[in-house]
Amino acid sequence: MIWSKSLVPTLREDPRQAENLSHKILLRAGFVRPIASGLYNYLPFGLRVCQKITQIIREEMNRIGGQEMHLSALSPRSMWEQSGRWNAFGDDMFRLKDRKQQDLALCPTHEEVMALIASKELRSYKELPQIWYQFQTKFRDEPRPRGGVLRTRQFTMKDSYSFDLDYEGLDSSFKRHSEAYSRMFTRMGHKFFVVQASGGLMGAGESHEFMVEAESGEDISLVCPECDYRANAEVAEGKPVSAPILEMKKEKVHTPNLKTVEEVSGFLGVKPSQLVKSILFMREGKPLLVLVRGDYDFSDEKLKRAFGTGLEPAENEDAEKHMGASLGFLGPQGVEVETYADLSLETCDIYAAGANEDDYHVVGISLSRDANIKEYMDLRTVRAGDGCPNCKGTLSEKRTIELGHIFKLGTKYSEAMGASVLDSEGAERPIVMGSYGIGVERSMAALIDQYYADGVMAWPVVVAPYEVQILSLGENEVSEKFFVDLNSKGLEAAWDDRDMAPGAKFADADLVGIPYRIVVGPRGLKEGKVDIRKLGTGETINVAVDDAVRRVSEMIAEEKADGCRN
RNA sequence: CGGGGAGUAGCGUAGUCCGGCUUAACGCGCCUGCUUUGGGAGCAGGAGAUCGGAGGUUCGAAUCCUCUCUCCCCGACCA
């Protein structure tokens, strides 16, 4: 690559819209350009990094027996109605009509399409297991695209699907994916860890996410420093920190217009942790009272898991009808509504709570005596400071980017799409599926968070847009020879031949992040020498012109070998 | 969708409160010439914006009013 004839539109200043690190660098280094909210054009350098990431993923998928395919990005409504997701996806799905006014969707994911193929092509258990994957542009009309390339409305996903006869088979496909993911992320240079996760809209089974710590991450992961417990905050379990015992006699207190935990606890002179937060839900027309300690929040995910998806927060009328008070003054004592409490409340017995009478709260109620709690269960969002569920450690929170997600789907989609095989007994059985995704562009962004420091980006050589950069300072002859030699040795060289001030060339080079740099300038040439610099460590060696190509190749080969050993 | 911020030249900004010395300014970038060449160079010339859009108020609007579009950030989604 010869710089003066290429498109690497670097920016000297941070663009106005960019706030987080990877977004700024991708823009400034001329890797990507926005075209609309959540939509990007990938310029040559950005594309090259994505292609290298893609290739690593491909190699590791092939290694576990994955077969690459390429499915249609556009799909008919009927297929989505078969799985029930035409409605489930709601506004997140891009929809359009063809000239015959038929509804089509731009696929946000491909479980249905894959299951459909399986339903048509797979007959016998003898054909299982199978792993099919593709790199595909996914379209999701995200409510809020963000973080530059981290959350977009169009992105490339490697999605794979496993097809097994039974759950033992699924376990093994899942495990193979888990190992493949670890290998590919390691090869790319990610400092990742694996967390327990929730399946969300995709399914219900066991699921793991591959996380990288980053300020711009969208997820919170809870990690135990003492053991290997790691979980997404959505599903993390933990031991609640205990609350100070409330020593107050049962008494009703006038609390006009005080509704929030802060207002009420402040007014009553109790800690938020000595307060019961009582939330009324409606489920199929019936009320459901759920309690959590005042210093914790409910986890939507856990509520969904415990009570199903049909849970609606109650309106004021519901509250008055079933509890005799407005929202904000509800409490568990003396109510007939079915009541569940979070485990955090089990640490004590005496609390303050709403009085079920407008503008009143009660202090000193006893949950065991005054309330009729059907069951204590895990319903809250665990947070830093809570105890690890597996050991004596204390959990801490990390903000993380989700690189990949693997989960066990089960038979949800195979049943919906009619994907079944005959087993050895001749009985028809739905195929047991797993689904496994990786966002390609996101992986690129996450690497910036991990490898940018002090104004210098240093891509791991295996994913870098080029392996070595020749930086010419007012001299092109020796440089050109390097360029030719490096290329003929099979190295990916970028030659900055532009006639510019040295500072500007160094600045561009730092931004773009090609990890090895040969500086060819008159100062060194006078002694017959050039500098080789490794970005990231900043280590620089001064070598004879004739040795330079050999030395760089060795350094690059060594870094590549190191990566493979992992 | 709720809450917050922002749209002025390719990029980054000033000007907006308090309409008029603004022919809309500045830095960077860009073009021409000469000089310069190990961390964003110097001199001299030059091109480039009807101030997001539409309406309105006014003798006069980047600036005031109304509507509208777009982008970014924080929350409900997920790779």
XYZ file of C-alpha atoms (C1' of nucleotides) in Angstrom:
645
model
C 0.000 0.000 0.000
C 1.378 3.323 -1.053
C 0.011 6.097 1.087
C -0.009 8.945 -1.394
C -2.313 6.988 -3.684
C -4.619 5.609 -1.003
C -7.594 6.722 1.029
C -6.644 7.133 4.661
C -8.452 10.308 5.608
C -7.086 11.015 9.066
C -8.494 13.809 11.156
C -6.407 16.105 13.231
C -9.109 16.868 15.760
C -11.810 14.852 17.454
C -15.012 15.025 15.459
C -17.871 16.674 17.283
C -20.183 13.645 17.449
C -17.637 11.197 18.751
C -17.585 10.746 22.502
C -16.157 7.372 23.268
C -12.636 6.243 22.541
C -13.096 3.687 19.778
C -15.498 5.956 17.945
C -12.998 8.819 18.006
C -10.093 6.726 16.884
C -11.964 4.944 14.108
C -13.058 8.299 12.768
C -9.768 10.089 13.236
C -7.715 7.277 11.800
C -9.927 7.249 8.735
C -11.229 3.708 9.271
C -14.935 4.500 9.130
C -17.302 7.301 8.243
C -20.881 7.729 9.413
C -23.653 7.890 6.857
C -26.619 8.077 9.254
C -27.310 7.284 12.871
C -26.027 3.791 13.544
C -24.847 3.310 9.976
C -21.226 3.432 8.837
C -19.147 3.190 5.742
C -15.996 1.157 6.165
C -13.005 2.729 4.450
C -9.980 0.662 3.394
C -8.162 0.432 6.734
C -11.307 -0.274 8.710
C -12.313 -2.945 6.256
C -8.926 -4.628 6.416
C -9.112 -4.964 10.190
C -12.613 -6.408 9.918
C -11.468 -8.841 7.264
C -8.665 -10.101 9.446
C -10.998 -10.555 12.376
C -13.375 -12.369 10.047
C -10.668 -14.693 8.849
C -9.614 -15.645 12.372
C -13.211 -16.411 13.245
C -13.589 -18.434 10.067
C -10.507 -20.531 10.772
C -11.630 -21.342 14.288
C -15.169 -22.129 13.169
C -13.838 -24.474 10.544
C -11.647 -26.081 13.144
C -14.690 -27.242 15.132
C -16.300 -28.538 11.993
C -18.368 -25.496 11.155
C -19.563 -25.245 7.575
C -19.745 -21.791 6.127
C -22.824 -20.775 4.201
C -24.363 -17.497 3.150
C -28.055 -16.967 3.721
C -30.464 -14.443 2.364
C -30.583 -11.196 4.272
C -34.155 -10.643 3.190
C -36.884 -12.973 4.353
C -40.650 -13.399 4.031
C -43.110 -12.494 6.762
C -44.569 -15.998 6.832
C -41.347 -17.432 8.167
C -41.291 -15.007 11.075
C -44.912 -15.646 11.849
C -44.154 -19.314 12.131
C -41.811 -18.625 15.034
C -43.904 -15.829 16.477
C -41.156 -13.287 16.071
C -42.846 -11.132 13.430
C -44.555 -9.564 16.432
C -41.938 -10.267 19.069
C -39.304 -8.172 17.323
C -41.603 -5.189 17.065
C -39.967 -1.991 15.907
C -36.502 -3.506 16.104
C -37.077 -5.282 12.817
C -36.667 -3.469 9.535
C -39.630 -4.337 7.365
C -40.485 -3.548 3.798
C -42.887 -4.496 1.078
C -41.965 -5.787 -2.318
C -43.687 -4.667 -5.515
C -46.461 -7.180 -4.920
C -47.063 -5.616 -1.515
C -45.770 -8.680 0.275
C -44.151 -8.134 3.633
C -40.457 -8.814 3.937
C -38.001 -8.399 6.765
C -34.329 -7.586 6.730
C -33.132 -10.336 9.021
C -32.027 -9.196 12.474
C -30.802 -12.754 13.046
C -31.132 -16.095 11.292
C -32.446 -18.779 13.663
C -35.591 -19.167 11.584
C -33.800 -19.359 8.256
C -31.328 -21.907 9.548
C -34.067 -23.990 11.158
C -36.005 -23.793 7.928
C -33.056 -25.167 6.009
C -32.666 -27.906 8.595
C -36.340 -28.749 8.281
C -35.984 -29.220 4.555
C -32.619 -30.882 4.338
C -32.098 -32.968 7.461
C -33.907 -36.301 7.786
C -31.988 -38.656 9.988
C -30.085 -38.592 13.244
C -27.224 -40.009 11.236
C -26.744 -36.583 9.679
C -26.254 -34.969 13.084
C -24.546 -33.164 14.573
C -24.060 -30.245 12.217
C -22.657 -26.758 12.718
C -23.566 -24.148 10.140
C -22.347 -20.607 10.166
C -22.164 -17.490 8.090
C -20.924 -13.931 8.096
C -23.940 -11.839 7.449
C -25.062 -8.253 7.596
C -27.714 -8.001 10.253
C -30.285 -5.261 10.353
C -31.765 -4.087 13.598
C -33.584 -0.826 13.992
C -32.054 -0.202 17.396
C -33.946 2.163 19.663
C -30.675 3.923 20.230
C -27.568 3.260 18.226
C -24.523 4.286 20.217
C -20.832 4.218 20.820
C -19.883 4.600 17.174
C -19.523 1.134 15.790
C -20.432 -0.600 19.067
C -24.161 -0.607 18.557
C -25.329 -0.002 15.036
C -28.381 -0.671 12.945
C -26.463 -2.615 10.358
C -23.520 -4.776 11.352
C -21.681 -7.922 10.421
C -22.272 -10.905 12.582
C -20.741 -14.306 12.491
C -23.702 -16.411 13.477
C -23.526 -20.126 13.849
C -26.085 -22.730 14.725
C -25.654 -26.233 15.978
C -28.033 -29.087 15.314
C -28.023 -32.089 17.601
C -30.261 -35.020 18.301
C -30.397 -34.467 22.028
C -29.310 -32.219 24.876
C -26.115 -34.095 25.495
C -25.222 -33.339 21.908
C -26.111 -29.709 22.423
C -23.884 -29.581 25.481
C -20.984 -30.759 23.430
C -21.664 -28.369 20.530
C -21.934 -25.579 23.064
C -18.657 -26.563 24.615
C -16.913 -26.716 21.265
C -18.150 -23.240 20.463
C -17.022 -21.995 23.815
C -13.532 -23.323 23.150
C -13.501 -21.962 19.611
C -14.538 -18.550 20.887
C -11.808 -18.563 23.490
C -9.276 -19.432 20.831
C -10.378 -16.801 18.359
C -10.622 -13.983 20.855
C -7.249 -14.946 22.222
C -5.782 -14.915 18.740
C -7.223 -11.463 18.074
C -5.574 -10.248 21.236
C -8.653 -9.663 23.367
C -8.226 -9.690 27.123
C -11.621 -11.245 27.621
C -13.473 -13.210 30.217
C -16.627 -15.313 30.097
C -19.776 -14.518 32.057
C -23.088 -16.201 32.767
C -25.727 -14.433 30.727
C -29.354 -14.332 29.848
C -30.791 -15.531 26.576
C -33.086 -12.563 26.074
C -35.311 -12.677 23.042
C -33.375 -15.560 21.551
C -34.237 -18.391 23.829
C -34.132 -19.602 27.347
C -31.272 -22.030 27.893
C -27.814 -21.673 29.332
C -25.824 -18.858 27.842
C -22.394 -17.317 28.091
C -21.093 -13.982 26.978
C -17.507 -13.158 26.084
C -16.690 -9.822 27.643
C -13.949 -7.251 27.419
C -13.579 -4.538 30.001
C -14.041 -1.074 28.506
C -15.251 2.297 29.659
C -17.597 2.511 26.728
C -19.124 -0.899 27.387
C -22.868 -1.218 27.624
C -22.979 -4.115 30.026
C -22.176 -4.435 33.670
C -20.477 -7.649 34.626
C -20.102 -8.776 38.197
C -16.886 -10.550 38.953
C -15.529 -12.201 42.048
C -11.847 -11.524 42.672
C -11.540 -14.616 44.858
C -12.986 -17.270 42.591
C -14.029 -17.634 38.966
C -17.579 -16.397 39.387
C -18.466 -13.992 36.577
C -21.944 -12.979 35.508
C -23.816 -10.345 33.599
C -25.579 -8.003 36.027
C -28.875 -9.027 34.461
C -28.603 -12.490 35.928
C -25.850 -12.279 38.534
C -26.560 -13.826 41.891
C -25.072 -12.692 45.139
C -25.421 -12.477 48.849
C -26.954 -9.191 49.952
C -25.009 -7.019 52.330
C -26.909 -7.123 55.601
C -28.854 -4.114 56.749
C -28.668 -2.593 60.246
C -31.456 -3.842 62.463
C -34.351 -1.449 62.752
C -35.341 -1.021 66.362
C -38.649 0.736 66.148
C -42.063 -0.068 67.475
C -44.797 -0.533 64.937
C -46.232 2.879 64.244
C -48.019 4.692 61.436
C -46.372 7.905 60.286
C -47.843 10.727 58.240
C -45.701 11.065 55.098
C -47.576 13.456 52.840
C -46.509 13.192 49.209
C -43.373 11.241 50.066
C -43.088 8.330 47.682
C -39.552 7.522 46.671
C -37.187 5.531 48.803
C -34.931 8.555 49.286
C -37.778 10.844 50.335
C -39.352 8.354 52.689
C -36.213 7.028 54.326
C -34.892 10.546 54.775
C -38.115 11.685 56.372
C -38.485 8.662 58.630
C -34.865 8.703 59.644
C -34.219 5.134 58.510
C -31.696 3.739 56.057
C -32.939 2.801 52.579
C -31.938 -0.733 53.508
C -34.452 -0.666 56.337
C -37.266 0.075 53.966
C -39.381 -2.340 51.939
C -39.910 -1.339 48.335
C -43.267 -2.748 47.302
C -44.125 -2.926 43.640
C -47.500 -4.050 42.406
C -47.662 -5.830 39.074
C -50.606 -7.048 37.085
C -50.435 -10.413 35.449
C -53.365 -11.453 33.285
C -55.639 -9.147 35.228
C -54.505 -10.430 38.605
C -52.391 -8.415 41.039
C -48.983 -9.546 42.202
C -47.042 -7.804 44.936
C -43.289 -8.007 44.815
C -40.957 -6.764 47.523
C -37.315 -5.812 47.540
C -35.166 -4.036 50.080
C -35.097 -0.276 49.603
C -31.423 -0.127 48.709
C -31.781 -2.615 45.841
C -33.517 -2.594 42.482
C -35.518 -5.273 40.799
C -33.961 -7.168 37.940
C -36.328 -7.174 34.997
C -34.664 -10.301 33.782
C -35.246 -12.147 37.037
C -38.823 -10.947 37.309
C -39.412 -12.205 33.794
C -37.844 -15.496 34.656
C -39.851 -15.905 37.852
C -43.235 -14.663 36.703
C -43.217 -14.848 32.921
C -43.292 -12.111 30.360
C -46.884 -11.025 30.903
C -45.944 -8.788 33.806
C -47.204 -5.199 33.675
C -46.517 -2.536 36.295
C -49.798 -1.684 37.966
C -51.621 1.568 37.335
C -52.823 3.752 40.146
C -56.387 2.424 39.783
C -55.138 -1.140 40.194
C -53.287 -0.147 43.327
C -56.312 1.527 44.829
C -58.549 -1.366 43.928
C -56.358 -4.120 45.300
C -54.337 -2.381 47.977
C -56.487 0.540 49.000
C -53.783 3.120 48.385
C -51.974 4.840 45.536
C -48.636 3.812 44.162
C -45.930 5.023 46.453
C -47.729 4.098 49.666
C -47.950 0.362 49.209
C -46.683 -2.151 51.723
C -46.897 -5.861 52.408
C -48.682 -5.862 55.748
C -52.197 -7.183 55.925
C -52.741 -7.610 52.214
C -54.335 -10.555 50.507
C -52.586 -10.061 47.197
C -50.141 -12.816 46.319
C -46.786 -11.582 47.637
C -43.201 -12.529 46.858
C -40.100 -11.042 48.398
C -36.512 -10.795 47.340
C -33.903 -12.634 49.372
C -32.412 -9.315 50.458
C -35.352 -8.862 52.808
C -34.645 -12.148 54.538
C -31.591 -10.681 56.226
C -33.825 -8.894 58.748
C -37.392 -8.958 59.892
C -38.289 -5.446 61.001
C -38.737 -2.787 58.314
C -40.497 0.379 57.355
C -42.953 0.246 54.473
C -45.920 1.920 52.863
C -49.040 1.782 55.040
C -51.466 0.964 52.228
C -53.069 4.273 53.019
C -52.359 7.424 51.056
C -49.785 9.717 52.665
C -48.839 7.190 55.336
C -46.007 4.772 55.955
C -45.478 2.373 58.829
C -42.263 1.745 60.666
C -41.440 -1.339 62.677
C -43.430 -3.896 60.758
C -42.358 -7.488 60.993
C -42.396 -9.395 57.750
C -42.856 -12.707 59.490
C -45.728 -11.466 61.598
C -47.431 -8.753 59.556
C -46.987 -9.891 55.993
C -48.015 -12.975 54.157
C -45.055 -13.730 51.949
C -45.527 -16.713 49.742
C -41.894 -17.163 48.894
C -38.514 -15.518 49.171
C -36.696 -15.609 45.860
C -33.878 -13.952 43.942
C -35.456 -10.956 42.246
C -33.011 -8.109 42.612
C -30.150 -6.738 40.603
C -26.984 -7.718 42.375
C -24.371 -5.002 42.664
C -20.807 -4.372 43.655
C -20.312 -5.048 47.322
C -22.647 -8.024 47.447
C -21.141 -11.330 48.430
C -20.086 -13.851 45.816
C -22.620 -16.670 45.619
C -19.852 -19.284 45.422
C -17.268 -18.167 47.948
C -16.468 -15.600 50.589
C -15.373 -12.967 48.092
C -17.017 -9.624 47.456
C -18.329 -8.973 43.969
C -17.174 -6.001 41.980
C -18.646 -4.433 38.858
C -16.918 -4.016 35.545
C -18.244 -2.148 32.554
C -17.874 -4.467 29.598
C -18.331 -4.838 25.865
C -19.998 -8.045 24.753
C -17.856 -9.561 22.023
C -19.805 -12.729 21.557
C -22.692 -14.662 22.969
C -23.336 -18.375 22.869
C -26.513 -20.036 23.999
C -28.466 -23.200 24.053
C -31.679 -22.707 22.158
C -33.237 -26.113 22.622
C -36.109 -26.934 20.324
C -37.904 -23.602 20.189
C -37.056 -22.867 16.577
C -36.808 -26.405 15.304
C -40.307 -27.064 16.569
C -41.641 -23.825 15.138
C -40.084 -24.480 11.750
C -40.673 -28.197 11.759
C -37.036 -29.225 11.847
C -36.946 -32.798 13.033
C -35.144 -36.042 12.317
C -35.884 -39.666 12.891
C -33.900 -41.187 15.712
C -32.495 -44.713 15.778
C -35.852 -46.032 16.915
C -37.587 -44.417 13.978
C -39.255 -41.811 16.160
C -39.475 -38.230 14.957
C -37.618 -35.806 17.216
C -37.196 -32.068 17.014
C -33.586 -31.066 16.455
C -31.909 -29.523 19.480
C -30.304 -26.244 18.480
C -27.719 -23.858 19.763
C -26.997 -20.366 18.509
C -23.712 -18.495 18.657
C -22.931 -14.920 17.607
C -20.010 -12.560 17.263
C -20.127 -8.942 16.176
C -17.205 -8.331 13.843
C -17.025 -4.526 13.883
C -17.553 -4.462 17.611
C -14.534 -6.660 18.083
C -12.495 -4.103 16.179
C -13.771 -1.300 18.396
C -13.071 -3.270 21.557
C -9.463 -3.766 20.489
C -9.029 -0.014 20.421
C -10.142 0.166 24.026
C -7.498 -2.405 24.864
C -4.585 -1.258 22.727
C -4.775 2.509 22.582
C -2.673 4.417 25.062
C -1.121 7.856 25.244
C -2.115 8.890 21.773
C -0.826 5.724 20.157
C -2.885 2.861 18.829
C -1.022 -0.411 18.468
C -3.026 -3.127 16.766
C -2.052 -6.706 17.478
C -0.218 -7.624 14.312
C -2.700 -10.340 13.342
C -5.563 -7.876 13.013
C -3.659 -4.713 12.070
C -4.587 -3.034 8.791
C -0.962 -3.599 7.713
C 1.864 -5.314 9.525
C 4.638 -2.835 8.968
C 4.788 0.790 7.982
C 7.656 2.469 6.199
C 7.817 6.086 7.195
C 9.902 8.074 4.738
C 11.355 11.384 5.780
C 12.360 13.389 2.745
C 13.714 10.289 1.061
C 12.077 7.682 -1.122
C 14.743 5.507 -2.678
C 15.725 3.352 0.285
C 12.108 3.320 1.405
C 10.915 2.018 -1.901
C 13.416 -0.776 -1.750
C 12.113 -1.713 1.699
C 8.609 -1.659 0.348
C 9.425 -3.984 -2.504
C 11.458 -6.334 -0.326
C 8.855 -6.558 2.426
C 6.122 -7.277 -0.082
C 8.155 -9.928 -1.790
C 8.669 -11.598 1.576
C 4.883 -11.756 1.945
C 4.650 -9.055 4.562
C 1.873 -6.499 4.449
C 3.630 -3.191 4.134
C 2.263 0.318 4.044
C 4.610 2.945 2.726
C 4.025 6.533 3.754
C 5.738 8.261 0.863
C 4.033 11.595 1.292
C 6.023 14.784 1.193
C 4.923 16.152 4.512
C 6.350 17.512 7.723
C 7.712 14.651 9.824
C 5.497 15.458 12.769
C 2.388 15.043 10.688
C 3.519 11.691 9.384
C 4.344 10.402 12.844
C 1.005 11.604 14.142
C -0.881 9.786 11.385
C 1.151 6.663 11.952
C 0.374 6.697 15.679
C -3.306 7.073 14.967
C -3.563 4.362 12.369
C -1.671 1.975 14.585
C 0.328 -0.215 12.229
C 2.315 -2.041 14.899
C 5.802 -2.062 13.326
C 7.406 1.013 11.867
C 10.586 1.546 9.908
C 11.660 5.169 9.977
C 13.840 6.048 7.010
C 15.386 9.479 7.284
C 18.538 11.333 6.385
C 19.756 11.347 9.950
C 20.006 7.568 10.113
C 20.878 7.084 6.496
C 24.064 9.100 7.000
C 25.288 6.189 9.092
C 23.617 3.669 6.821
C 20.966 2.941 9.451
C 17.203 3.066 10.011
C 14.997 2.783 13.083
C 12.553 -0.003 13.720
C 9.920 0.800 16.282
C 7.359 -1.470 17.843
C 4.261 0.514 18.759
C 2.711 -0.194 22.076
C 5.956 -0.882 23.863
C 7.673 1.987 22.089
C 10.779 -0.150 21.860
C 13.057 1.157 19.092
C 16.111 -0.439 17.561
C 18.618 1.157 15.244
C 19.718 -1.252 12.534
C 21.764 -1.238 9.366
C 19.779 -0.654 6.198
C 20.629 -4.104 4.943
C 19.367 -5.772 8.119
C 16.091 -3.918 8.462
C 13.819 -6.165 6.423
C 15.118 -9.308 8.044
C 14.825 -7.865 11.536
C 11.252 -6.666 11.068
C 10.190 -9.980 9.602
C 11.643 -11.728 12.603
C 9.843 -9.450 15.018
C 6.545 -9.931 13.241
C 6.999 -13.669 12.968
C 7.752 -13.794 16.660
C 4.623 -11.864 17.615
C 2.515 -14.097 15.422
C 4.029 -17.220 16.950
C 3.329 -15.876 20.434
C -0.292 -15.359 19.523
C -0.634 -18.896 18.237
C 0.728 -20.413 21.384
C -2.206 -19.102 23.383
C -40.337 6.878 23.652
C -38.705 9.863 28.237
C -34.605 13.183 29.809
C -30.172 16.255 28.330
C -26.936 18.629 24.513
C -25.700 20.287 19.477
C -26.330 21.856 14.106
C -22.139 28.344 11.248
C -16.519 26.430 4.853
C -13.826 19.638 4.391
C -12.695 19.404 10.092
C -12.656 22.060 14.875
C -14.715 26.558 16.754
C -16.232 32.166 17.784
C -20.376 35.155 16.978
C -26.636 33.874 19.038
C -28.473 36.174 25.594
C -28.647 42.073 23.985
C -31.024 41.961 15.920
C -27.458 46.705 12.353
C -19.314 48.277 11.735
C -20.235 41.019 9.491
C -18.712 42.192 2.923
C -20.287 36.272 8.306
C -14.773 35.727 11.800
C -10.598 32.393 13.509
C -7.389 27.835 13.575
C -6.422 23.490 10.804
C -6.909 21.401 6.079
C -7.120 22.423 0.587
C -4.856 24.949 -4.269
C -0.230 27.873 -6.544
C 4.953 29.341 -5.948
C 9.571 29.442 -3.286
C 12.008 27.727 1.099
C 12.000 23.628 4.702
C 12.379 18.016 6.147
C 13.569 12.797 12.725
C 7.315 14.554 16.099
C 1.448 18.366 13.248
C 7.168 23.824 9.324
C 8.046 29.366 7.055
C 6.802 33.295 3.635
C 3.627 35.143 -0.311
C -0.813 34.565 -3.011
C -5.740 31.906 -3.593
C -10.450 28.940 -3.514
C -14.224 27.698 -0.099
C -20.338 28.916 4.124
C -27.236 32.350 1.266
C -25.127 30.228 9.276
C -29.629 22.285 9.142
C -34.608 23.286 6.556
C -39.448 25.949 6.021
C -42.422 29.864 7.398
C -42.914 34.422 10.146
C -41.653 39.306 12.859
C -38.645 43.624 11.232
C -36.381 49.070 7.342
C -32.789 45.113 8.573
C -32.212 38.131 11.095
C -26.700 33.394 12.061
C -29.007 36.327 16.162
C -36.181 37.079 17.853
C -40.958 33.752 17.131
C -43.432 29.128 15.139
C -42.979 24.550 12.853
C -39.689 20.848 11.133
C -35.282 17.700 10.041
C -30.721 15.664 11.646
C -26.818 14.205 14.981
C -24.721 13.087 19.897
C -25.205 11.676 25.196
C -28.119 9.181 29.634
C -32.259 5.251 30.423
C -35.864 0.399 28.160
C -32.490 -3.711 23.624
C -28.374 -6.809 22.081
C -23.357 -8.898 18.649
